Amino acid sequence: MRSTVGVERIPFLEVGATYRELKADLDEAIARVLGSGWYLLGKELEAFEAEYAAYTESLHCVGLANGLEGLVLGLKALGVKEGDEVIVPANTYIATWLAVSYVGATPVPVEPIPGYWNLDPDRIEAAISSRTKVILPVHLYGQPADLLPILAIARKHGLRVLEDAAQAHGARYQGQRIGAHGDIVSWSFYPGKNLGCFGDGGAITTNDPVLADRVKVLRNYGSRVKYQNEVKGHNSRLDEIQAAVLRVKLQHLDAWNDRRTVLARHYLEALAGQTGVTLPKVLPGAESAWHLFVVGVEDRDRIQAQMKEQGVETLIHYPVPPHLSEAYASDRVWGRFPITEKAAQTHLSLPMGPHLGPEGQQRVLHALCGCLVGA
Ligand SMILES: *Cc1c(COP(=O)(O)O)cnc(C)c1O
C-alpha cells in the first residue's frame, strides 16, 4: 500500500469552493435578504425566476423547495393521479421514481442506451399501456436525453413529457438549452448540483402559462389569495435567501460548466486508448453539462478502493437501481433490467467540478490507469 502522507487528497467535488470564490457577493446577497425583513415569496424569488427562465430559454420558472417537489408538483400539474402509469428510466436517482409513487401512480421502468445512459427511445413504446400518462426522461449525468424521438412518441400516443433536469443546468439539445422541450422541466438546486444553493432548492420551467400557474398555486398551500385554498397544495417554496444565492451563482454557471467541459475533454482524450475502461458518449447535437464524468470498469470496487488509497475520492451513481431498492422490491430479484444492473456494478464517477485543477486531474488519471494496468 502506497503512503498517502504528504499527498494532497483529491475530493470528488469541493462544494465549499464556490462560496470561497464568490464570498463577497454571496455575503452581500444574504445580508441584503436578512436586512429586508422579507424571507418568503418576495423580490429575490421573483427576480431569480425571471433570470432562470431567461437562462433556460423558457417562458416561466417557478421556484420550489427542492427537486423532488419539482417532479411531484410537475406530475400533479399534468394531472397524473392514482392508477396512472409514468415511464421512467430504470437507471436514475430514486427521486424520479418516488415522485411518481407520491402522486399514487406507478413508475414503469425502461432501460437506457449504454454509453449515453438515458432512456432508449426504441424501448419506450413497448412500455406504454392504456394507463400511461407521462414520459419522464432524466438528463442523467448532465447529458441530454434524446428528446426528439421521445417527444414524437409522446405526441403519437397523446402523452405529456416531464423532464428531470436535476443534473443538467446549462446543457443544450439541438442548440436549445434544456428548459422547455417537454411540457414541464424539473430542476434541483441541491448543493452538489451544477447550480446549487446553500441548502435545499428546486424549480420547474415551462413554456405553458397554465402549467406554470398550477405549480405556483400548488407550491403555496393551493392558495392564490391567503386563506382561500383552491386545491390541496403543498408547502414548497424556494426561500428568499436561497433565491438570492442562486442569482449570484447563476452568473457564473456558464464559466463553471466550461471548466467542466475542459476536464471532460481531457478525461476523454487521456483515456481514449485505454483498455478496461468504457467512456461516456455524447449524443450528436447535444452539449452535456458534465454534472458527472462516469466511466465503466470491471472490478469496480477494487479500483475504487485502490484509488482511495492514493487519495483520490470517487463515487458511484448509483450502486442500487430503484427496482432493486428495499423501497420498491423487498425480494430484490436481479435480472429484470440487465443494462441498468450492469451499470450499477461497473459505474465509477471520477472527480469532476469547476474547482478541480489540471494537476488534480492528472493525479486522478494516474491513479485510475495504475489500477487498470495492475488488474
Ligand atoms: C438530485 C436529483 C433529484 C432530487 O433533487 P432534490 O433537490 O435532492 O430533491 C431528482 N432527480 C435527479 C436525477 C437528481 O439527481
CSV table of C-alpha atoms and ligand atoms in Angstrom, one decimal:
chain,number,residue,atom,x,y,z
A,1,MET,CA,0.0,0.0,0.0
A,2,ARG,CA,1.3,3.4,-1.0
A,3,SER,CA,1.6,6.0,1.7
A,4,THR,CA,-0.7,9.0,1.3
A,5,VAL,CA,1.2,11.1,3.8
A,6,GLY,CA,2.0,14.4,2.4
A,7,VAL,CA,-0.1,13.8,-0.7
A,8,GLU,CA,-3.0,16.2,-1.2
A,9,ARG,CA,-6.4,14.4,-1.2
A,10,ILE,CA,-8.4,14.9,-4.4
A,11,PRO,CA,-12.0,15.3,-3.3
A,12,PHE,CA,-14.8,14.2,-5.6
A,13,LEU,CA,-16.3,17.7,-5.5
A,14,GLU,CA,-15.4,20.8,-3.5
A,15,VAL,CA,-18.8,22.1,-2.6
A,16,GLY,CA,-17.5,24.9,-0.4
A,17,ALA,CA,-15.1,26.2,-3.1
A,18,THR,CA,-17.9,28.2,-4.9
A,19,TYR,CA,-18.5,30.0,-1.7
A,20,ARG,CA,-14.8,30.9,-1.3
A,21,GLU,CA,-14.7,32.0,-4.9
A,22,LEU,CA,-17.7,34.4,-4.6
A,23,LYS,CA,-17.6,35.1,-0.8
A,24,ALA,CA,-18.1,38.9,-1.1
A,25,ASP,CA,-21.0,38.8,-3.5
A,26,LEU,CA,-22.7,35.9,-1.6
A,27,ASP,CA,-22.3,37.5,1.8
A,28,GLU,CA,-23.7,40.7,0.4
A,29,ALA,CA,-26.7,38.9,-1.1
A,30,ILE,CA,-27.5,37.0,2.1
A,31,ALA,CA,-27.1,40.2,4.2
A,32,ARG,CA,-29.5,42.0,1.9
A,33,VAL,CA,-32.2,39.4,2.5
A,34,LEU,CA,-31.6,39.3,6.2
A,35,GLY,CA,-31.9,43.0,6.5
A,36,SER,CA,-35.0,43.2,4.3
A,37,GLY,CA,-37.3,41.5,6.8
A,38,TRP,CA,-39.0,39.6,4.0
A,39,TYR,CA,-38.0,35.9,3.7
A,40,LEU,CA,-40.5,34.0,1.5
A,41,LEU,CA,-42.2,34.7,-1.8
A,42,GLY,CA,-40.6,38.1,-2.3
A,43,LYS,CA,-38.4,40.1,-4.7
A,44,GLU,CA,-35.4,37.8,-4.8
A,45,LEU,CA,-37.5,34.8,-5.8
A,46,GLU,CA,-39.3,36.8,-8.5
A,47,ALA,CA,-36.0,38.1,-9.9
A,48,PHE,CA,-34.4,34.6,-9.8
A,49,GLU,CA,-37.4,33.1,-11.6
A,50,ALA,CA,-37.2,35.7,-14.4
A,51,GLU,CA,-33.4,35.2,-14.6
A,52,TYR,CA,-33.6,31.4,-14.6
A,53,ALA,CA,-36.4,31.3,-17.2
A,54,ALA,CA,-34.2,33.5,-19.5
A,55,TYR,CA,-31.2,31.3,-18.9
A,56,THR,CA,-33.1,28.1,-19.7
A,57,GLU,CA,-34.8,29.7,-22.7
A,58,SER,CA,-38.2,29.1,-21.2
A,59,LEU,CA,-41.1,31.5,-20.6
A,60,HIS,CA,-41.9,30.6,-17.0
A,61,CYS,CA,-39.9,29.5,-13.9
A,62,VAL,CA,-41.5,28.6,-10.5
A,63,GLY,CA,-39.1,28.3,-7.6
A,64,LEU,CA,-39.7,25.3,-5.2
A,65,ALA,CA,-38.4,23.7,-2.1
A,66,ASN,CA,-36.4,21.0,-3.8
A,67,GLY,CA,-36.0,18.9,-6.9
A,68,LEU,CA,-38.3,16.1,-5.7
A,69,GLU,CA,-41.1,18.7,-5.3
A,70,GLY,CA,-40.4,19.9,-8.8
A,71,LEU,CA,-41.2,16.4,-10.1
A,72,VAL,CA,-44.2,15.8,-7.7
A,73,LEU,CA,-45.8,19.2,-8.5
A,74,GLY,CA,-45.0,18.8,-12.2
A,75,LEU,CA,-46.8,15.4,-12.2
A,76,LYS,CA,-49.8,16.9,-10.3
A,77,ALA,CA,-49.9,19.9,-12.7
A,78,LEU,CA,-50.0,17.4,-15.6
A,79,GLY,CA,-53.0,15.7,-13.9
A,80,VAL,CA,-51.3,12.4,-13.0
A,81,LYS,CA,-53.1,10.6,-10.3
A,82,GLU,CA,-53.8,7.3,-8.6
A,83,GLY,CA,-53.8,4.4,-11.1
A,84,ASP,CA,-51.9,6.1,-13.8
A,85,GLU,CA,-48.5,5.0,-15.2
A,86,VAL,CA,-45.4,7.1,-15.9
A,87,ILE,CA,-42.5,5.9,-18.0
A,88,VAL,CA,-39.2,6.4,-16.1
A,89,PRO,CA,-35.6,5.4,-16.6
A,90,ALA,CA,-34.7,2.1,-14.9
A,91,ASN,CA,-31.3,3.8,-14.1
A,92,THR,CA,-31.9,7.0,-12.2
A,93,TYR,CA,-31.7,8.5,-8.8
A,94,ILE,CA,-34.6,7.1,-6.8
A,95,ALA,CA,-36.2,10.6,-6.5
A,96,THR,CA,-37.5,10.2,-10.1
A,97,TRP,CA,-39.5,7.1,-9.1
A,98,LEU,CA,-40.6,8.4,-5.7
A,99,ALA,CA,-42.3,11.4,-7.3
A,100,VAL,CA,-44.4,9.1,-9.4
A,101,SER,CA,-45.2,7.0,-6.3
A,102,TYR,CA,-46.2,10.1,-4.3
A,103,VAL,CA,-49.0,11.0,-6.6
A,104,GLY,CA,-50.3,7.5,-6.5
A,105,ALA,CA,-49.1,6.5,-9.9
A,106,THR,CA,-46.8,3.6,-10.9
A,107,PRO,CA,-43.3,4.1,-12.3
A,108,VAL,CA,-42.8,1.9,-15.4
A,109,PRO,CA,-39.0,1.5,-15.9
A,110,VAL,CA,-37.3,1.5,-19.3
A,111,GLU,CA,-33.7,0.6,-19.9
A,112,PRO,CA,-31.1,3.2,-21.1
A,113,ILE,CA,-28.8,3.2,-24.2
A,114,PRO,CA,-25.4,2.0,-22.9
A,115,GLY,CA,-22.8,4.8,-23.2
A,116,TYR,CA,-25.4,7.6,-23.2
A,117,TRP,CA,-27.2,6.2,-20.1
A,118,ASN,CA,-30.5,7.9,-21.0
A,119,LEU,CA,-33.9,6.5,-21.9
A,120,ASP,CA,-33.7,4.3,-25.0
A,121,PRO,CA,-36.4,5.7,-27.3
A,122,ASP,CA,-36.6,2.3,-29.1
A,123,ARG,CA,-37.8,0.7,-25.9
A,124,ILE,CA,-40.4,3.2,-24.8
A,125,GLU,CA,-43.4,2.1,-26.9
A,126,ALA,CA,-43.3,-1.4,-25.6
A,127,ALA,CA,-43.8,0.0,-22.1
A,128,ILE,CA,-46.8,2.2,-22.9
A,129,SER,CA,-50.2,1.0,-21.8
A,130,SER,CA,-53.7,2.4,-21.7
A,131,ARG,CA,-52.8,3.8,-18.3
A,132,THR,CA,-49.7,5.7,-19.3
A,133,LYS,CA,-50.0,9.5,-18.9
A,134,VAL,CA,-46.4,10.9,-18.9
A,135,ILE,CA,-42.9,10.0,-20.2
A,136,LEU,CA,-40.3,11.2,-17.6
A,137,PRO,CA,-36.9,11.3,-19.2
A,138,VAL,CA,-33.9,12.2,-16.9
A,139,HIS,CA,-30.9,14.0,-18.3
A,140,LEU,CA,-28.6,11.8,-16.4
A,141,TYR,CA,-25.0,12.8,-15.5
A,142,GLY,CA,-25.8,16.1,-17.4
A,143,GLN,CA,-26.2,14.5,-20.8
A,144,PRO,CA,-29.5,15.5,-22.5
A,145,ALA,CA,-31.8,12.6,-23.2
A,146,ASP,CA,-32.7,12.1,-26.9
A,147,LEU,CA,-35.8,14.4,-26.7
A,148,LEU,CA,-36.8,14.5,-30.4
A,149,PRO,CA,-37.9,10.8,-30.6
A,150,ILE,CA,-39.2,10.9,-27.1
A,151,LEU,CA,-41.4,13.9,-27.9
A,152,ALA,CA,-42.6,12.3,-31.1
A,153,ILE,CA,-43.6,9.1,-29.3
A,154,ALA,CA,-45.4,11.2,-26.7
A,155,ARG,CA,-47.3,13.1,-29.4
A,156,LYS,CA,-48.2,9.9,-31.2
A,157,HIS,CA,-49.7,8.4,-28.0
A,158,GLY,CA,-51.2,11.6,-26.5
A,159,LEU,CA,-48.8,11.6,-23.6
A,160,ARG,CA,-47.1,14.6,-21.8
A,161,VAL,CA,-43.4,14.9,-21.2
A,162,LEU,CA,-41.9,15.9,-17.8
A,163,GLU,CA,-38.1,16.2,-17.9
A,164,ASP,CA,-36.0,15.6,-14.8
A,165,ALA,CA,-33.1,18.1,-15.3
A,166,ALA,CA,-31.7,17.9,-11.8
A,167,GLN,CA,-28.3,17.2,-13.3
A,168,ALA,CA,-28.4,19.2,-16.4
A,169,HIS,CA,-28.2,23.0,-15.7
A,170,GLY,CA,-26.9,24.6,-18.8
A,171,ALA,CA,-27.0,21.6,-21.1
A,172,ARG,CA,-28.2,22.0,-24.7
A,173,TYR,CA,-30.1,19.8,-27.0
A,174,GLN,CA,-30.2,20.7,-30.8
A,175,GLY,CA,-28.9,24.1,-29.9
A,176,GLN,CA,-31.5,24.9,-27.4
A,177,ARG,CA,-31.0,24.9,-23.6
A,178,ILE,CA,-32.7,22.2,-21.6
A,179,GLY,CA,-35.7,24.1,-20.1
A,180,ALA,CA,-38.7,23.9,-22.3
A,181,HIS,CA,-38.6,21.0,-24.8
A,182,GLY,CA,-41.1,18.9,-22.9
A,183,ASP,CA,-44.3,20.2,-21.1
A,184,ILE,CA,-42.5,20.8,-17.8
A,185,VAL,CA,-38.8,20.6,-16.8
A,186,SER,CA,-37.9,20.0,-13.2
A,187,TRP,CA,-34.7,21.3,-11.5
A,188,SER,CA,-32.9,20.7,-8.3
A,189,PHE,CA,-30.5,23.2,-6.6
A,190,TYR,CA,-29.2,20.7,-4.1
A,191,PRO,CA,-25.7,22.0,-3.1
A,192,GLY,CA,-23.8,19.4,-5.2
A,193,LYS,CA,-25.6,20.1,-8.5
A,194,ASN,CA,-24.0,22.3,-11.2
A,195,LEU,CA,-26.2,25.2,-9.9
A,196,GLY,CA,-26.6,24.6,-6.2
A,197,CYS,CA,-27.8,26.7,-3.2
A,198,PHE,CA,-26.8,26.6,0.5
A,199,GLY,CA,-29.5,24.1,1.5
A,200,ASP,CA,-32.4,22.7,-0.5
A,201,GLY,CA,-33.9,24.3,-3.5
A,202,GLY,CA,-35.7,23.4,-6.8
A,203,ALA,CA,-37.8,24.8,-9.6
A,204,ILE,CA,-39.8,24.0,-12.7
A,205,THR,CA,-39.6,25.7,-16.0
A,206,THR,CA,-42.1,25.6,-18.8
A,207,ASN,CA,-43.5,27.5,-21.8
A,208,ASP,CA,-47.1,26.8,-20.8
A,209,PRO,CA,-48.6,29.6,-18.6
A,210,VAL,CA,-51.4,27.3,-17.4
A,211,LEU,CA,-49.0,24.7,-16.1
A,212,ALA,CA,-46.8,27.4,-14.5
A,213,ASP,CA,-49.8,28.8,-12.8
A,214,ARG,CA,-50.9,25.4,-11.5
A,215,VAL,CA,-47.5,24.7,-9.9
A,216,LYS,CA,-47.4,28.2,-8.4
A,217,VAL,CA,-50.7,27.6,-6.7
A,218,LEU,CA,-49.7,24.1,-5.6
A,219,ARG,CA,-46.4,25.3,-4.0
A,220,ASN,CA,-48.2,27.7,-1.6
A,221,TYR,CA,-51.0,25.5,0.0
A,222,GLY,CA,-53.1,25.6,-3.1
A,223,SER,CA,-53.7,29.3,-2.5
A,224,ARG,CA,-53.6,32.4,-4.6
A,225,VAL,CA,-55.2,34.6,-2.0
A,226,LYS,CA,-54.4,34.0,1.6
A,227,TYR,CA,-56.9,31.6,3.3
A,228,GLN,CA,-58.6,30.8,0.0
A,229,ASN,CA,-57.5,27.3,-0.9
A,230,GLU,CA,-58.4,26.1,-4.4
A,231,VAL,CA,-56.6,22.8,-4.3
A,232,LYS,CA,-54.9,20.6,-1.6
A,233,GLY,CA,-51.5,22.2,-2.1
A,234,HIS,CA,-48.0,21.8,-0.6
A,235,ASN,CA,-45.7,24.0,1.3
A,236,SER,CA,-42.9,24.0,-1.3
A,237,ARG,CA,-41.4,27.5,-1.6
A,238,LEU,CA,-37.9,28.4,-2.6
A,239,ASP,CA,-36.9,30.9,0.2
A,240,GLU,CA,-35.5,34.4,-0.4
A,241,ILE,CA,-32.0,33.6,0.9
A,242,GLN,CA,-31.6,30.7,-1.5
A,243,ALA,CA,-33.0,32.7,-4.4
A,244,ALA,CA,-30.5,35.5,-3.7
A,245,VAL,CA,-27.7,33.0,-3.5
A,246,LEU,CA,-28.8,31.4,-6.8
A,247,ARG,CA,-28.9,34.8,-8.5
A,248,VAL,CA,-25.3,35.3,-7.7
A,249,LYS,CA,-24.2,31.8,-8.7
A,250,LEU,CA,-26.2,31.8,-11.9
A,251,GLN,CA,-24.0,34.5,-13.3
A,252,HIS,CA,-21.0,32.0,-13.0
A,253,LEU,CA,-22.8,28.9,-14.2
A,254,ASP,CA,-21.6,29.0,-17.8
A,255,ALA,CA,-18.0,29.7,-16.8
A,256,TRP,CA,-18.1,26.7,-14.3
A,257,ASN,CA,-19.7,24.5,-16.9
A,258,ASP,CA,-16.9,25.5,-19.4
A,259,ARG,CA,-14.4,24.3,-16.8
A,260,ARG,CA,-16.2,21.0,-16.5
A,261,THR,CA,-16.2,20.7,-20.3
A,262,VAL,CA,-12.4,21.2,-20.4
A,263,LEU,CA,-12.0,18.5,-17.8
A,264,ALA,CA,-14.3,16.1,-19.6
A,265,ARG,CA,-12.5,16.6,-22.9
A,266,HIS,CA,-9.2,15.9,-21.2
A,267,TYR,CA,-10.6,12.7,-19.5
A,268,LEU,CA,-11.9,11.5,-22.8
A,269,GLU,CA,-8.6,12.2,-24.7
A,270,ALA,CA,-6.4,10.7,-22.0
A,271,LEU,CA,-8.5,7.6,-21.6
A,272,ALA,CA,-9.3,7.1,-25.3
A,273,GLY,CA,-6.8,4.3,-25.9
A,274,GLN,CA,-7.0,2.7,-22.5
A,275,THR,CA,-8.3,-0.9,-22.4
A,276,GLY,CA,-10.5,-1.9,-19.5
A,277,VAL,CA,-12.4,1.4,-19.2
A,278,THR,CA,-15.6,2.4,-21.1
A,279,LEU,CA,-16.2,6.1,-21.6
A,280,PRO,CA,-19.3,8.3,-21.7
A,281,LYS,CA,-20.7,9.2,-25.1
A,282,VAL,CA,-22.4,12.5,-26.1
A,283,LEU,CA,-25.4,12.5,-28.4
A,284,PRO,CA,-24.8,14.3,-31.7
A,285,GLY,CA,-26.3,17.8,-31.4
A,286,ALA,CA,-26.2,17.7,-27.6
A,287,GLU,CA,-24.0,19.6,-25.1
A,288,SER,CA,-23.6,17.9,-21.8
A,289,ALA,CA,-23.5,19.9,-18.6
A,290,TRP,CA,-20.9,17.3,-17.3
A,291,HIS,CA,-22.5,17.1,-13.9
A,292,LEU,CA,-20.7,13.8,-13.6
A,293,PHE,CA,-18.0,12.0,-15.5
A,294,VAL,CA,-18.9,8.4,-15.3
A,295,VAL,CA,-16.7,5.5,-16.6
A,296,GLY,CA,-17.3,1.8,-16.6
A,297,VAL,CA,-14.8,-0.6,-15.2
A,298,GLU,CA,-14.8,-4.2,-14.3
A,299,ASP,CA,-13.7,-5.0,-10.8
A,300,ARG,CA,-15.0,-1.5,-9.8
A,301,ASP,CA,-15.0,-1.9,-6.1
A,302,ARG,CA,-11.3,-2.9,-6.0
A,303,ILE,CA,-10.4,0.0,-8.3
A,304,GLN,CA,-12.4,2.5,-6.2
A,305,ALA,CA,-10.6,1.2,-3.0
A,306,GLN,CA,-7.1,1.4,-4.7
A,307,MET,CA,-7.8,5.0,-5.9
A,308,LYS,CA,-8.9,5.9,-2.4
A,309,GLU,CA,-5.6,4.6,-1.0
A,310,GLN,CA,-3.9,7.1,-3.4
A,311,GLY,CA,-6.0,9.9,-2.0
A,312,VAL,CA,-8.5,10.1,-5.0
A,313,GLU,CA,-12.1,10.1,-4.0
A,314,THR,CA,-14.7,8.6,-6.4
A,315,LEU,CA,-18.4,8.0,-6.0
A,316,ILE,CA,-20.9,5.5,-7.5
A,317,HIS,CA,-24.0,6.8,-9.4
A,318,TYR,CA,-25.9,4.6,-8.5
A,319,PRO,CA,-24.9,1.4,-6.6
A,320,VAL,CA,-28.6,0.2,-6.2
A,321,PRO,CA,-31.1,0.8,-9.0
A,322,PRO,CA,-34.5,1.8,-7.7
A,323,HIS,CA,-36.1,-1.6,-8.8
A,324,LEU,CA,-33.6,-3.4,-6.5
A,325,SER,CA,-34.0,-1.0,-3.6
A,326,GLU,CA,-35.8,-2.1,-0.5
A,327,ALA,CA,-38.3,0.7,-1.1
A,328,TYR,CA,-39.5,-0.9,-4.4
A,329,ALA,CA,-38.7,-4.6,-4.1
A,330,SER,CA,-38.5,-6.4,-0.9
A,331,ASP,CA,-37.5,-9.5,-2.9
A,332,ARG,CA,-34.6,-7.7,-4.7
A,333,VAL,CA,-34.5,-10.1,-7.6
A,334,TRP,CA,-31.8,-9.2,-10.1
A,335,GLY,CA,-32.1,-9.8,-13.9
A,336,ARG,CA,-35.1,-7.7,-14.9
A,337,PHE,CA,-33.1,-4.7,-16.2
A,338,PRO,CA,-29.6,-6.1,-17.2
A,339,ILE,CA,-28.2,-2.9,-18.7
A,340,THR,CA,-29.1,-0.9,-15.6
A,341,GLU,CA,-27.9,-3.6,-13.3
A,342,LYS,CA,-24.5,-3.9,-15.1
A,343,ALA,CA,-24.1,-0.1,-14.8
A,344,ALA,CA,-24.8,-0.3,-11.1
A,345,GLN,CA,-21.9,-2.8,-10.8
A,346,THR,CA,-19.4,-1.2,-13.1
A,347,HIS,CA,-20.0,2.6,-13.0
A,348,LEU,CA,-17.4,4.8,-11.3
A,349,SER,CA,-17.7,8.6,-11.1
A,350,LEU,CA,-14.4,10.4,-11.3
A,351,PRO,CA,-13.7,13.7,-9.6
A,352,MET,CA,-15.4,16.5,-11.6
A,353,GLY,CA,-16.2,20.1,-10.8
A,354,PRO,CA,-15.2,23.7,-11.5
A,355,HIS,CA,-12.5,23.7,-8.9
A,356,LEU,CA,-10.6,20.6,-10.0
A,357,GLY,CA,-7.3,21.8,-11.5
A,358,PRO,CA,-5.1,20.2,-14.2
A,359,GLU,CA,-2.7,18.7,-11.6
A,360,GLY,CA,-5.5,17.2,-9.6
A,361,GLN,CA,-7.0,15.7,-12.8
A,362,GLN,CA,-3.5,14.3,-13.6
A,363,ARG,CA,-3.5,12.6,-10.2
A,364,VAL,CA,-6.9,11.1,-10.9
A,365,LEU,CA,-5.8,9.7,-14.3
A,366,HIS,CA,-2.6,8.4,-12.9
A,367,ALA,CA,-4.4,6.6,-10.1
A,368,LEU,CA,-7.0,5.1,-12.4
A,369,CYS,CA,-4.6,4.0,-15.1
A,370,GLY,CA,-2.4,2.4,-12.4
A,371,CYS,CA,-5.3,0.3,-11.1
A,372,LEU,CA,-6.2,-0.8,-14.7
A,373,VAL,CA,-2.7,-1.9,-15.5
A,374,GLY,CA,-2.3,-3.7,-12.2
A,375,ALA,CA,-5.6,-5.6,-12.7
B,1,LIG,C1,-30.8,15.5,-7.2
B,1,LIG,C2,-31.8,14.8,-8.0
B,1,LIG,C3,-33.1,14.8,-7.7
B,1,LIG,C4,-33.7,15.4,-6.5
B,1,LIG,O1,-33.4,16.6,-6.2
B,1,LIG,P1,-33.5,17.2,-4.6
B,1,LIG,O2,-33.3,18.6,-4.7
B,1,LIG,O3,-32.4,16.5,-3.8
B,1,LIG,O4,-34.9,16.8,-4.1
B,1,LIG,C5,-34.0,14.3,-8.6
B,1,LIG,N1,-33.6,13.6,-9.7
B,1,LIG,C6,-32.3,13.5,-10.0
B,1,LIG,C7,-31.9,12.8,-11.3
B,1,LIG,C8,-31.3,14.1,-9.2
B,1,LIG,O5,-30.0,13.9,-9.5
